[in-house]
Amino acid sequence: MHNKLITLISSFVLLLFVSQAYAQDDLLNLLEQETQNKQSTEFVYATFKATRIINSQSVETTAGGNLNFIIAHRFGKINDGWYELWGLDNATIRLGLEYGITDWLNIGIGRSSYLKTADIYGKLRIIRQSSGAKNFPFSAVLFSNVAENGMHWSEPDRVNYFSSRLSYASQLLLARKFSNAFSLQLSPTYIHRNFVETKEDQNDVLAIGAGGRIKLSNRVSINAEYFYQLPGTNSEKFYNSVALGIDIETGGHVFQFHVTNSKGMIEQYFIAGTTGDMFDGDIFFGFNINRVFTLKKAK
Amino acid sequence: MKKSIVTIFILLVVSNVLFAQQKYFTRSGTISFFSKTPVENIEAVNHQTSCILDTQTGEVAVSAQMKGFEFEKALMQEHFNENYVESHKFPKATFKGEVVGFSSLTFSDETPNTVEVKGMLSIHGVDKQIKTSGTVSKVKDNYMAQAKFNVSPDDFDIKIPKAVINNISKEIEVSINLQLEPYAQ
C-alpha cells in the first residue's frame, strides 16, 4: 500500500514536470528567446543631425545616392552695433554640395564668399559605433580638403605661384553616441598652408577640436564646439574657434542656427584663421541649411 | 516495481501526447507598410520578422525590430526610427493573438483558407486590440500565412508634426507575409 502511494505520487510529480516542460504558454517569450539566440549587429545612427556639428565636420555622412545642398551664412560682428544692424548688413556665404558615393564615402565642393575661396573635400568612414554581435565603442571618419584662395594677389608685382593659393586640412573625427540625447566628438586636425602672410605665421597648424550635442527633443538639439590650437603652431593673432548652436530638423531639412567667433566656414579658416575675440564681442550670428535630395533610391 | 515503471512510462507517453504542441516558426517573415498621400508615398519593408504559430490552439505571436524596416530614402529611415517610432525606447513591434478556429481548418492542395485573426498589437509602447482577416495554406510541411490591416499613427501615440501632416497618411496599410516551418525545440 505504502509502495503504491509512492509510485502514484512520483508519477504525478513526473507528469507535472513533463507538462511544465512542454507548456510554453507565452509564445512571445518563446520568440524573444529564439531571436536572442541569433543576435545581429546594430549600428548606431544619427550621432549628429547633420554632417556639420556647427562649423566643423561631424562623423555623419550623406547617405549613398543622396545629394546634400548646404547653404551657410555668417553675418557681421554683433558688436558692430545699430549702424550695421548688429552685423546683419554684412553676410558671407558658403554654398556647398556634398554627394554620397556610398554611405561611407562622400565627396563635396563649396564656394565661400569669404576670401573668394573654393574648396573640395572627401570624407571616408572607417568604422561605425555598433552593439550586438559586433561591439565597437565609437565611430571614426577621415576628412581631408583642399582650398583655393581666389583673392587678387596682394602684391601683383611679385612673382606669384598658383600653389600659393592652396591650403589643406585633414582631420580624424572620432565620435561616440553615449545615449540617444548625448553625443561627443573629438577632432584632431592638421592644417597646412602653402603660403602665409608673415614670418610669424606658420605653415603647419595642429589643433584638437571637441564638439557635442544634447537633444532637447526628437527634432531639436543644442550643439557646441571648440578648437584648441596647439601652442606654438600658429601666430598668436589667431583665436581658438568657439561656436554654440541649435539644430532644428524638419522632414527633409536641418536648420542650424548659431553664434561663433569665426567668420570662415572651411577648416583652414575657422580653425587656424579665426580673428574674432569672443570676449571683445566679436561674435557672428550664422546659420546652415541642409537640404538632402535622394538621387538614387535604395533597392 | 515493474508495474510502477510501466505506469510511469505510460503516463509519460500520455503526457507527451497531451502536451506536445505542434509549433511552426520563422525568423525571416516580411512586414511592409504603405502610406499613400497626394504629396508622397512612403513604403518600408522588414524582412526579419519572426513569428510562431501553435497549430493546436491557433495561438500566434509576431515580433519585428523597428530598426529592421528599410525605406527607399535613407533620411526617412533615420527619421522613422529617431522621431516617429522612437526605436531606442521601443525597439520592437509585437502581436500576440490567435487565429480563430485554427484547429478545425482542413488543409488540402495548397488552397488558402480565409481566417480571422485577433489579438493585441503593440507598437511604440501602446497596446491595441485588432481584428483582421488573412489566409493560411499548407504547402508541404510549411504553413503560408498572409494578412493585411490598417493602423493609424494616432492610435499608437506616434506624433506627426504639422509641417508634414499632409505627407503621412492617417491610415497606413500593413501587409504581413510568413512562411512558417516546423519548429524544432
CSV table of C-alpha atoms in Angstrom, one decimal:
chain,number,residue,atom,x,y,z
A,1,MET,CA,0.0,0.0,0.0
A,2,HIS,CA,2.7,2.3,1.0
A,3,ASN,CA,4.7,1.4,-2.0
A,4,LYS,CA,1.8,2.1,-4.3
A,5,LEU,CA,1.3,5.5,-2.9
A,6,ILE,CA,4.9,6.5,-3.5
A,7,THR,CA,4.6,5.3,-7.1
A,8,LEU,CA,1.4,7.3,-7.6
A,9,ILE,CA,2.9,10.5,-6.1
A,10,SER,CA,6.2,10.2,-8.1
A,11,SER,CA,4.2,9.6,-11.3
A,12,PHE,CA,2.1,12.6,-10.6
A,13,VAL,CA,5.2,14.7,-10.0
A,14,LEU,CA,6.8,13.5,-13.1
A,15,LEU,CA,3.6,14.2,-15.1
A,16,LEU,CA,3.6,17.7,-13.8
A,17,PHE,CA,7.2,18.2,-14.6
A,18,VAL,CA,6.9,16.9,-18.1
A,19,SER,CA,3.8,19.0,-18.8
A,20,GLN,CA,5.6,22.0,-17.5
A,21,ALA,CA,8.5,21.4,-19.9
A,22,TYR,CA,6.1,21.5,-22.9
A,23,ALA,CA,3.6,24.2,-21.9
A,24,GLN,CA,5.4,27.3,-23.1
A,25,ASP,CA,2.3,29.3,-22.6
A,26,ASP,CA,3.6,32.6,-23.8
A,27,LEU,CA,4.6,32.4,-27.4
A,28,LEU,CA,6.1,35.9,-27.3
A,29,ASN,CA,8.6,34.9,-24.7
A,30,LEU,CA,9.5,32.0,-26.8
A,31,LEU,CA,10.0,34.3,-29.8
A,32,GLU,CA,12.1,36.5,-27.6
A,33,GLN,CA,14.4,33.6,-26.7
A,34,GLU,CA,14.7,32.5,-30.3
A,35,THR,CA,15.7,35.9,-31.6
A,36,GLN,CA,18.1,36.4,-28.7
A,37,ASN,CA,20.0,33.2,-29.8
A,38,LYS,CA,20.7,34.8,-33.1
A,39,GLN,CA,22.0,38.3,-32.2
A,40,SER,CA,22.7,40.7,-35.0
A,41,THR,CA,25.0,43.8,-35.1
A,42,GLU,CA,23.2,47.0,-34.5
A,43,PHE,CA,24.9,50.1,-36.0
A,44,VAL,CA,24.4,53.4,-34.3
A,45,TYR,CA,22.6,56.0,-36.4
A,46,ALA,CA,22.2,59.8,-36.1
A,47,THR,CA,25.1,60.6,-33.8
A,48,PHE,CA,24.5,64.1,-35.0
A,49,LYS,CA,21.6,65.5,-37.1
A,50,ALA,CA,23.8,67.0,-39.8
A,51,THR,CA,27.1,66.4,-41.5
A,52,ARG,CA,28.4,69.5,-39.6
A,53,ILE,CA,28.3,70.0,-35.8
A,54,ILE,CA,28.4,73.7,-36.3
A,55,ASN,CA,31.3,74.9,-38.4
A,56,SER,CA,33.2,71.6,-38.3
A,57,GLN,CA,32.5,68.3,-39.9
A,58,SER,CA,30.7,65.7,-37.8
A,59,VAL,CA,31.0,61.9,-38.2
A,60,GLU,CA,27.8,61.9,-40.1
A,61,THR,CA,28.0,61.2,-43.8
A,62,THR,CA,25.5,61.9,-46.6
A,63,ALA,CA,23.9,58.6,-47.4
A,64,GLY,CA,24.8,56.8,-50.6
A,65,GLY,CA,23.0,58.2,-53.6
A,66,ASN,CA,22.0,61.3,-51.8
A,67,LEU,CA,23.0,64.9,-52.6
A,68,ASN,CA,23.2,67.3,-49.7
A,69,PHE,CA,22.9,71.0,-50.5
A,70,ILE,CA,24.3,73.2,-47.7
A,71,ILE,CA,23.7,76.9,-47.7
A,72,ALA,CA,25.7,78.6,-44.9
A,73,HIS,CA,25.7,82.2,-43.8
A,74,ARG,CA,27.8,84.1,-41.3
A,75,PHE,CA,26.6,87.6,-40.7
A,76,GLY,CA,28.8,90.5,-39.5
A,77,LYS,CA,30.0,91.1,-35.9
A,78,ILE,CA,27.3,91.6,-33.4
A,79,ASN,CA,29.4,94.4,-31.8
A,80,ASP,CA,29.2,96.5,-35.0
A,81,GLY,CA,26.0,97.9,-33.5
A,82,TRP,CA,23.0,99.6,-34.9
A,83,TYR,CA,24.7,101.1,-38.0
A,84,GLU,CA,25.4,97.5,-39.3
A,85,LEU,CA,22.2,96.2,-37.8
A,86,TRP,CA,24.3,94.2,-35.4
A,87,GLY,CA,26.0,92.5,-38.3
A,88,LEU,CA,23.0,91.6,-40.3
A,89,ASP,CA,24.0,94.0,-43.1
A,90,ASN,CA,27.2,92.1,-43.8
A,91,ALA,CA,26.9,88.4,-44.7
A,92,THR,CA,29.4,86.0,-46.0
A,93,ILE,CA,28.1,82.9,-47.7
A,94,ARG,CA,29.2,79.4,-48.5
A,95,LEU,CA,27.3,77.3,-51.0
A,96,GLY,CA,28.2,73.6,-50.8
A,97,LEU,CA,27.2,70.3,-52.4
A,98,GLU,CA,28.0,67.0,-50.9
A,99,TYR,CA,27.4,63.7,-52.5
A,100,GLY,CA,27.3,60.2,-51.0
A,101,ILE,CA,29.0,57.9,-53.4
A,102,THR,CA,28.3,55.3,-50.8
A,103,ASP,CA,27.2,55.5,-47.2
A,104,TRP,CA,30.8,55.5,-46.2
A,105,LEU,CA,32.4,57.7,-48.9
A,106,ASN,CA,31.4,61.3,-49.6
A,107,ILE,CA,32.8,64.0,-51.8
A,108,GLY,CA,32.0,67.7,-51.7
A,109,ILE,CA,32.6,71.0,-53.2
A,110,GLY,CA,32.0,74.5,-51.9
A,111,ARG,CA,32.4,78.2,-52.6
A,112,SER,CA,32.9,80.7,-49.9
A,113,SER,CA,32.5,84.4,-50.5
A,114,TYR,CA,34.9,84.9,-47.6
A,115,LEU,CA,38.4,85.2,-49.3
A,116,LYS,CA,36.7,84.1,-52.5
A,117,THR,CA,37.6,80.5,-51.7
A,118,ALA,CA,36.7,77.3,-53.5
A,119,ASP,CA,37.1,74.0,-51.6
A,120,ILE,CA,36.9,70.3,-52.5
A,121,TYR,CA,36.9,67.5,-50.0
A,122,GLY,CA,36.5,63.8,-49.3
A,123,LYS,CA,35.1,62.1,-46.3
A,124,LEU,CA,35.7,58.4,-45.5
A,125,ARG,CA,34.1,56.5,-42.7
A,126,ILE,CA,36.5,53.9,-41.3
A,127,ILE,CA,34.3,52.3,-38.7
A,128,ARG,CA,30.9,52.7,-37.1
A,129,GLN,CA,29.9,52.5,-33.5
A,130,SER,CA,27.9,49.3,-33.0
A,131,SER,CA,26.5,47.0,-30.5
A,132,GLY,CA,25.2,43.4,-30.5
A,133,ALA,CA,27.2,40.7,-32.2
A,134,LYS,CA,29.9,43.1,-33.2
A,135,ASN,CA,30.6,45.7,-30.5
A,136,PHE,CA,32.6,48.9,-31.2
A,137,PRO,CA,32.5,51.9,-28.9
A,138,PHE,CA,32.9,54.8,-31.3
A,139,SER,CA,32.7,55.9,-35.0
A,140,ALA,CA,35.8,57.1,-36.9
A,141,VAL,CA,35.8,59.2,-40.1
A,142,LEU,CA,38.7,60.6,-42.1
A,143,PHE,CA,38.2,64.1,-43.6
A,144,SER,CA,40.5,65.9,-46.0
A,145,ASN,CA,40.1,69.0,-48.1
A,146,VAL,CA,42.0,71.4,-50.4
A,147,ALA,CA,41.0,75.1,-50.6
A,148,GLU,CA,42.0,77.7,-53.1
A,149,ASN,CA,42.0,81.3,-52.1
A,150,GLY,CA,40.7,83.3,-55.1
A,151,MET,CA,41.5,86.8,-53.9
A,152,HIS,CA,43.6,89.1,-56.1
A,153,TRP,CA,47.3,89.0,-55.2
A,154,SER,CA,48.1,91.5,-52.5
A,155,GLU,CA,51.3,92.2,-54.3
A,156,PRO,CA,50.7,91.6,-58.0
A,157,ASP,CA,54.2,92.8,-59.0
A,158,ARG,CA,55.8,89.9,-57.1
A,159,VAL,CA,56.2,86.5,-58.8
A,160,ASN,CA,53.1,84.7,-57.5
A,161,TYR,CA,52.5,81.0,-57.9
A,162,PHE,CA,49.2,79.3,-58.1
A,163,SER,CA,50.3,76.8,-55.4
A,164,SER,CA,50.5,79.8,-53.0
A,165,ARG,CA,46.7,79.9,-53.1
A,166,LEU,CA,46.3,76.4,-51.8
A,167,SER,CA,45.8,75.2,-48.2
A,168,TYR,CA,44.9,71.8,-46.8
A,169,ALA,CA,43.1,70.4,-43.8
A,170,SER,CA,43.0,66.8,-42.6
A,171,GLN,CA,41.0,65.5,-39.7
A,172,LEU,CA,40.4,62.3,-37.9
A,173,LEU,CA,36.8,62.5,-36.5
A,174,LEU,CA,36.1,60.3,-33.5
A,175,ALA,CA,32.6,60.3,-32.0
A,176,ARG,CA,30.5,58.4,-29.7
A,177,LYS,CA,26.8,58.5,-29.2
A,178,PHE,CA,26.6,58.0,-25.4
A,179,SER,CA,22.9,58.0,-25.3
A,180,ASN,CA,20.0,59.0,-27.5
A,181,ALA,CA,20.4,62.5,-26.2
A,182,PHE,CA,24.1,63.0,-25.8
A,183,SER,CA,26.9,62.6,-28.4
A,184,LEU,CA,30.6,63.8,-28.2
A,185,GLN,CA,33.2,64.1,-30.8
A,186,LEU,CA,37.0,64.7,-30.8
A,187,SER,CA,38.6,66.0,-34.0
A,188,PRO,CA,42.4,66.1,-34.1
A,189,THR,CA,43.3,68.4,-37.0
A,190,TYR,CA,46.3,69.1,-39.2
A,191,ILE,CA,46.3,72.2,-41.4
A,192,HIS,CA,48.9,73.1,-44.0
A,193,ARG,CA,49.1,76.4,-45.8
A,194,ASN,CA,51.4,76.7,-48.7
A,195,PHE,CA,51.7,80.4,-48.3
A,196,VAL,CA,51.4,82.6,-45.2
A,197,GLU,CA,51.3,86.3,-44.9
A,198,THR,CA,54.1,87.0,-42.4
A,199,LYS,CA,57.1,85.4,-40.9
A,200,GLU,CA,55.3,84.9,-37.6
A,201,ASP,CA,52.6,82.8,-39.3
A,202,GLN,CA,53.4,79.1,-39.5
A,203,ASN,CA,52.7,76.9,-42.5
A,204,ASP,CA,51.5,74.0,-40.3
A,205,VAL,CA,48.9,74.2,-37.6
A,206,LEU,CA,47.9,71.4,-35.3
A,207,ALA,CA,44.7,71.6,-33.4
A,208,ILE,CA,42.3,69.5,-31.5
A,209,GLY,CA,38.6,70.0,-31.6
A,210,ALA,CA,35.8,68.9,-29.3
A,211,GLY,CA,32.2,69.1,-30.2
A,212,GLY,CA,29.0,67.7,-28.8
A,213,ARG,CA,25.2,67.8,-28.8
A,214,ILE,CA,22.4,67.5,-26.3
A,215,LYS,CA,19.0,66.7,-27.7
A,216,LEU,CA,16.1,68.7,-26.3
A,217,SER,CA,13.5,66.8,-28.2
A,218,ASN,CA,13.5,64.4,-31.1
A,219,ARG,CA,13.8,67.2,-33.6
A,220,VAL,CA,15.8,69.8,-31.7
A,221,SER,CA,19.3,69.7,-30.3
A,222,ILE,CA,21.8,72.1,-28.8
A,223,ASN,CA,25.4,71.9,-30.2
A,224,ALA,CA,28.7,73.3,-29.1
A,225,GLU,CA,32.2,73.0,-30.4
A,226,TYR,CA,35.7,74.3,-29.6
A,227,PHE,CA,39.0,74.1,-31.4
A,228,TYR,CA,42.2,74.4,-29.4
A,229,GLN,CA,45.3,75.2,-31.5
A,230,LEU,CA,48.4,73.6,-30.0
A,231,PRO,CA,50.7,76.3,-28.6
A,232,GLY,CA,53.4,77.5,-30.9
A,233,THR,CA,51.8,76.1,-34.1
A,234,ASN,CA,50.0,79.3,-35.2
A,235,SER,CA,50.5,83.0,-34.9
A,236,GLU,CA,49.1,84.5,-31.7
A,237,LYS,CA,46.8,86.9,-33.5
A,238,PHE,CA,44.5,83.9,-34.3
A,239,TYR,CA,42.0,82.9,-31.7
A,240,ASN,CA,40.6,79.5,-30.9
A,241,SER,CA,37.3,78.9,-32.6
A,242,VAL,CA,34.2,78.6,-30.4
A,243,ALA,CA,30.6,78.0,-31.5
A,244,LEU,CA,27.3,77.4,-29.9
A,245,GLY,CA,24.2,76.5,-31.9
A,246,ILE,CA,20.8,74.8,-32.2
A,247,ASP,CA,19.8,72.2,-34.7
A,248,ILE,CA,16.2,72.0,-35.9
A,249,GLU,CA,15.2,69.2,-38.1
A,250,THR,CA,12.0,69.3,-40.2
A,251,GLY,CA,11.5,66.4,-42.6
A,252,GLY,CA,13.9,67.0,-45.4
A,253,HIS,CA,15.8,70.0,-43.9
A,254,VAL,CA,18.1,70.5,-41.0
A,255,PHE,CA,18.3,74.2,-39.9
A,256,GLN,CA,21.4,75.0,-37.8
A,257,PHE,CA,21.5,78.4,-36.1
A,258,HIS,CA,24.5,79.5,-34.1
A,259,VAL,CA,26.8,82.2,-32.8
A,260,THR,CA,30.6,81.9,-33.3
A,261,ASN,CA,33.7,84.0,-33.2
A,262,SER,CA,34.7,82.5,-36.6
A,263,LYS,CA,33.8,84.0,-40.0
A,264,GLY,CA,35.3,81.4,-42.2
A,265,MET,CA,33.3,78.2,-42.9
A,266,ILE,CA,36.1,75.9,-44.0
A,267,GLU,CA,38.5,74.2,-41.7
A,268,GLN,CA,41.6,76.2,-42.6
A,269,TYR,CA,39.8,79.5,-41.9
A,270,PHE,CA,37.8,78.8,-38.7
A,271,ILE,CA,40.4,76.5,-37.0
A,272,ALA,CA,43.6,78.4,-38.0
A,273,GLY,CA,42.3,81.8,-39.1
A,274,THR,CA,39.8,83.0,-36.5
A,275,THR,CA,40.3,86.7,-35.9
A,276,GLY,CA,37.3,87.3,-33.7
A,277,ASP,CA,37.9,87.9,-30.0
A,278,MET,CA,34.8,86.5,-28.4
A,279,PHE,CA,35.4,88.4,-25.1
A,280,ASP,CA,35.5,91.6,-27.1
A,281,GLY,CA,32.1,91.0,-28.6
A,282,ASP,CA,33.4,89.7,-31.9
A,283,ILE,CA,30.5,87.3,-32.3
A,284,PHE,CA,29.0,86.3,-35.6
A,285,PHE,CA,25.5,85.1,-35.9
A,286,GLY,CA,25.0,82.5,-38.6
A,287,PHE,CA,23.1,79.5,-40.0
A,288,ASN,CA,23.5,76.4,-42.1
A,289,ILE,CA,20.6,75.0,-44.0
A,290,ASN,CA,21.0,71.3,-45.1
A,291,ARG,CA,18.7,70.0,-47.8
A,292,VAL,CA,19.0,66.4,-48.9
A,293,PHE,CA,17.9,65.2,-52.3
A,294,THR,CA,17.6,61.5,-53.0
A,295,LEU,CA,19.1,61.0,-56.4
A,296,LYS,CA,19.4,57.2,-56.2
A,297,LYS,CA,16.9,55.3,-54.2
A,298,ALA,CA,17.9,52.3,-52.1
A,299,LYS,CA,16.8,49.0,-53.6
B,1,MET,CA,8.2,-2.4,-9.0
B,2,LYS,CA,7.9,-3.5,-12.6
B,3,LYS,CA,4.3,-2.3,-12.5
B,4,SER,CA,5.2,1.1,-11.3
B,5,ILE,CA,7.8,1.6,-14.1
B,6,VAL,CA,5.2,0.6,-16.6
B,7,THR,CA,2.8,3.1,-15.1
B,8,ILE,CA,5.3,5.9,-15.2
B,9,PHE,CA,6.1,5.1,-18.8
B,10,ILE,CA,2.5,5.1,-19.8
B,11,LEU,CA,2.0,8.3,-18.0
B,12,LEU,CA,4.9,9.9,-19.8
B,13,VAL,CA,3.6,8.8,-23.2
B,14,VAL,CA,0.2,10.1,-22.4
B,15,SER,CA,1.6,13.4,-21.2
B,16,ASN,CA,3.6,13.7,-24.4
B,17,VAL,CA,0.5,13.2,-26.5
B,18,LEU,CA,-1.4,15.6,-24.4
B,19,PHE,CA,1.1,18.4,-24.1
B,20,ALA,CA,3.3,18.1,-27.2
B,21,GLN,CA,2.3,21.2,-29.0
B,22,GLN,CA,2.8,21.5,-32.7
B,23,LYS,CA,4.6,24.8,-33.4
B,24,TYR,CA,5.6,26.5,-36.6
B,25,PHE,CA,8.2,29.2,-36.7
B,26,THR,CA,10.1,31.7,-38.9
B,27,ARG,CA,12.5,34.5,-38.3
B,28,SER,CA,12.5,35.7,-41.9
B,29,GLY,CA,8.9,36.8,-42.4
B,30,THR,CA,8.1,40.0,-44.2
B,31,ILE,CA,6.1,43.0,-42.9
B,32,SER,CA,5.7,46.0,-45.1
B,33,PHE,CA,3.7,49.2,-44.7
B,34,PHE,CA,2.5,51.7,-47.1
B,35,SER,CA,1.4,55.3,-46.6
B,36,LYS,CA,-0.3,56.9,-49.6
B,37,THR,CA,-1.0,60.7,-49.8
B,38,PRO,CA,-1.2,63.1,-52.7
B,39,VAL,CA,2.1,64.6,-51.6
B,40,GLU,CA,4.2,61.4,-51.4
B,41,ASN,CA,4.0,57.7,-50.9
B,42,ILE,CA,6.1,56.1,-48.2
B,43,GLU,CA,6.9,52.4,-48.1
B,44,ALA,CA,9.0,50.3,-45.9
B,45,VAL,CA,9.8,46.6,-45.7
B,46,ASN,CA,11.1,44.4,-42.9
B,47,HIS,CA,12.5,41.0,-43.9
B,48,GLN,CA,13.5,39.8,-40.4
B,49,THR,CA,10.1,39.4,-38.9
B,50,SER,CA,9.8,36.4,-36.5
B,51,CYS,CA,6.6,34.5,-35.9
B,52,ILE,CA,5.5,31.4,-34.1
B,53,LEU,CA,2.2,29.6,-34.6
B,54,ASP,CA,0.7,26.9,-32.4
B,55,THR,CA,-1.4,24.8,-34.7
B,56,GLN,CA,-3.2,23.1,-31.9
B,57,THR,CA,-4.5,26.2,-30.2
B,58,GLY,CA,-4.3,28.6,-33.1
B,59,GLU,CA,-2.2,31.0,-30.9
B,60,VAL,CA,0.2,33.2,-32.8
B,61,ALA,CA,2.9,35.7,-31.9
B,62,VAL,CA,4.8,38.0,-34.2
B,63,SER,CA,7.8,40.2,-33.4
B,64,ALA,CA,9.7,42.7,-35.6
B,65,GLN,CA,12.6,45.0,-34.9
B,66,MET,CA,11.7,48.6,-35.8
B,67,LYS,CA,15.2,49.2,-37.0
B,68,GLY,CA,14.7,46.4,-39.5
B,69,PHE,CA,12.4,48.5,-41.6
B,70,GLU,CA,14.1,49.6,-44.8
B,71,PHE,CA,13.0,52.7,-46.7
B,72,GLU,CA,13.8,53.9,-50.1
B,73,LYS,CA,15.2,57.2,-48.7
B,74,ALA,CA,17.9,56.9,-46.0
B,75,LEU,CA,16.7,60.1,-44.4
B,76,MET,CA,13.2,58.7,-44.0
B,77,GLN,CA,14.6,55.6,-42.3
B,78,GLU,CA,16.5,57.8,-39.9
B,79,HIS,CA,13.5,59.9,-39.1
B,80,PHE,CA,11.2,56.9,-38.7
B,81,ASN,CA,13.5,55.5,-36.0
B,82,GLU,CA,14.6,58.7,-34.4
B,83,ASN,CA,11.4,60.9,-34.5
B,84,TYR,CA,8.4,58.8,-35.1
B,85,VAL,CA,8.5,55.3,-33.5
B,86,GLU,CA,11.5,56.1,-31.2
B,87,SER,CA,13.2,52.8,-31.7
B,88,HIS,CA,15.7,53.5,-28.9
B,89,LYS,CA,12.8,53.4,-26.5
B,90,PHE,CA,10.6,50.9,-28.2
B,91,PRO,CA,12.8,48.6,-30.3
B,92,LYS,CA,10.1,46.1,-31.3
B,93,ALA,CA,6.6,45.9,-32.6
B,94,THR,CA,4.8,42.8,-31.4
B,95,PHE,CA,1.5,41.0,-32.0
B,96,LYS,CA,0.0,38.3,-29.7
B,97,GLY,CA,-3.3,36.7,-30.5
B,98,GLU,CA,-5.0,33.8,-32.2
B,99,VAL,CA,-6.2,32.5,-35.5
B,100,VAL,CA,-9.8,31.9,-34.7
B,101,GLY,CA,-10.8,28.2,-35.1
B,102,PHE,CA,-7.4,27.1,-36.5
B,103,SER,CA,-7.7,23.5,-35.3
B,104,SER,CA,-10.9,23.0,-37.2
B,105,LEU,CA,-9.3,24.1,-40.5
B,106,THR,CA,-8.6,21.5,-43.2
B,107,PHE,CA,-5.7,21.9,-45.5
B,108,SER,CA,-5.6,20.5,-48.9
B,109,ASP,CA,-3.9,21.2,-52.2
B,110,GLU,CA,-2.3,24.4,-51.1
B,111,THR,CA,-5.7,26.0,-51.1
B,112,PRO,CA,-5.7,29.1,-48.9
B,113,ASN,CA,-8.2,29.2,-46.0
B,114,THR,CA,-9.6,32.5,-45.1
B,115,VAL,CA,-9.3,33.0,-41.4
B,116,GLU,CA,-10.0,35.6,-38.8
B,117,VAL,CA,-7.1,36.8,-36.7
B,118,LYS,CA,-7.5,38.8,-33.5
B,119,GLY,CA,-5.2,39.9,-30.7
B,120,MET,CA,-3.1,42.6,-29.2
B,121,LEU,CA,-0.9,44.7,-31.5
B,122,SER,CA,1.9,46.6,-29.7
B,123,ILE,CA,3.8,49.5,-31.3
B,124,HIS,CA,5.6,52.4,-29.8
B,125,GLY,CA,4.7,51.2,-26.3
B,126,VAL,CA,0.9,51.3,-27.0
B,127,ASP,CA,-1.2,48.2,-27.0
B,128,LYS,CA,-4.3,47.9,-29.2
B,129,GLN,CA,-6.8,45.2,-29.9
B,130,ILE,CA,-7.0,44.5,-33.6
B,131,LYS,CA,-9.1,42.1,-35.7
B,132,THR,CA,-8.4,41.3,-39.3
B,133,SER,CA,-8.8,38.6,-41.9
B,134,GLY,CA,-6.0,36.7,-43.5
B,135,THR,CA,-5.3,33.5,-45.3
B,136,VAL,CA,-3.4,30.3,-44.3
B,137,SER,CA,-2.4,27.5,-46.6
B,138,LYS,CA,-0.3,24.4,-46.2
B,139,VAL,CA,2.5,23.8,-48.7
B,140,LYS,CA,4.3,20.5,-47.9
B,141,ASP,CA,5.4,20.9,-44.3
B,142,ASN,CA,5.1,24.6,-44.2
B,143,TYR,CA,2.3,27.0,-43.4
B,144,MET,CA,2.0,30.1,-45.6
B,145,ALA,CA,0.2,33.0,-43.9
B,146,GLN,CA,-0.8,36.4,-45.1
B,147,ALA,CA,-2.8,39.2,-43.6
B,148,LYS,CA,-3.4,42.9,-44.3
B,149,PHE,CA,-4.7,45.5,-41.9
B,150,ASN,CA,-4.7,49.3,-41.4
B,151,VAL,CA,-3.2,51.1,-38.5
B,152,SER,CA,-3.4,54.8,-37.6
B,153,PRO,CA,-0.2,56.5,-36.2
B,154,ASP,CA,-2.6,58.4,-33.9
B,155,ASP,CA,-3.7,55.2,-32.2
B,156,PHE,CA,-0.2,54.4,-31.2
B,157,ASP,CA,0.7,57.8,-29.9
B,158,ILE,CA,3.0,58.5,-32.9
B,159,LYS,CA,3.1,62.2,-33.2
B,160,ILE,CA,3.3,63.8,-36.6
B,161,PRO,CA,4.4,67.4,-36.8
B,162,LYS,CA,2.1,69.9,-38.5
B,163,ALA,CA,4.8,70.6,-41.2
B,164,VAL,CA,4.5,67.1,-42.6
B,165,ILE,CA,0.9,66.3,-41.7
B,166,ASN,CA,0.0,66.0,-45.4
B,167,ASN,CA,2.9,63.7,-46.2
B,168,ILE,CA,1.8,60.9,-43.9
B,169,SER,CA,-1.4,59.0,-44.2
B,170,LYS,CA,-3.8,58.7,-41.3
B,171,GLU,CA,-4.5,55.1,-42.3
B,172,ILE,CA,-1.3,53.1,-43.0
B,173,GLU,CA,-1.7,49.8,-44.7
B,174,VAL,CA,0.3,47.0,-43.2
B,175,SER,CA,0.9,43.7,-45.0
B,176,ILE,CA,2.4,40.6,-43.5
B,177,ASN,CA,3.7,37.5,-45.3
B,178,LEU,CA,5.0,34.5,-43.5
B,179,GLN,CA,6.4,31.1,-44.3
B,180,LEU,CA,6.3,29.0,-41.2
B,181,GLU,CA,8.4,25.9,-40.8
B,182,PRO,CA,8.1,23.2,-38.2
B,183,TYR,CA,9.7,24.4,-35.0
B,184,ALA,CA,12.4,22.2,-33.5
B,185,GLN,CA,12.5,22.7,-29.7
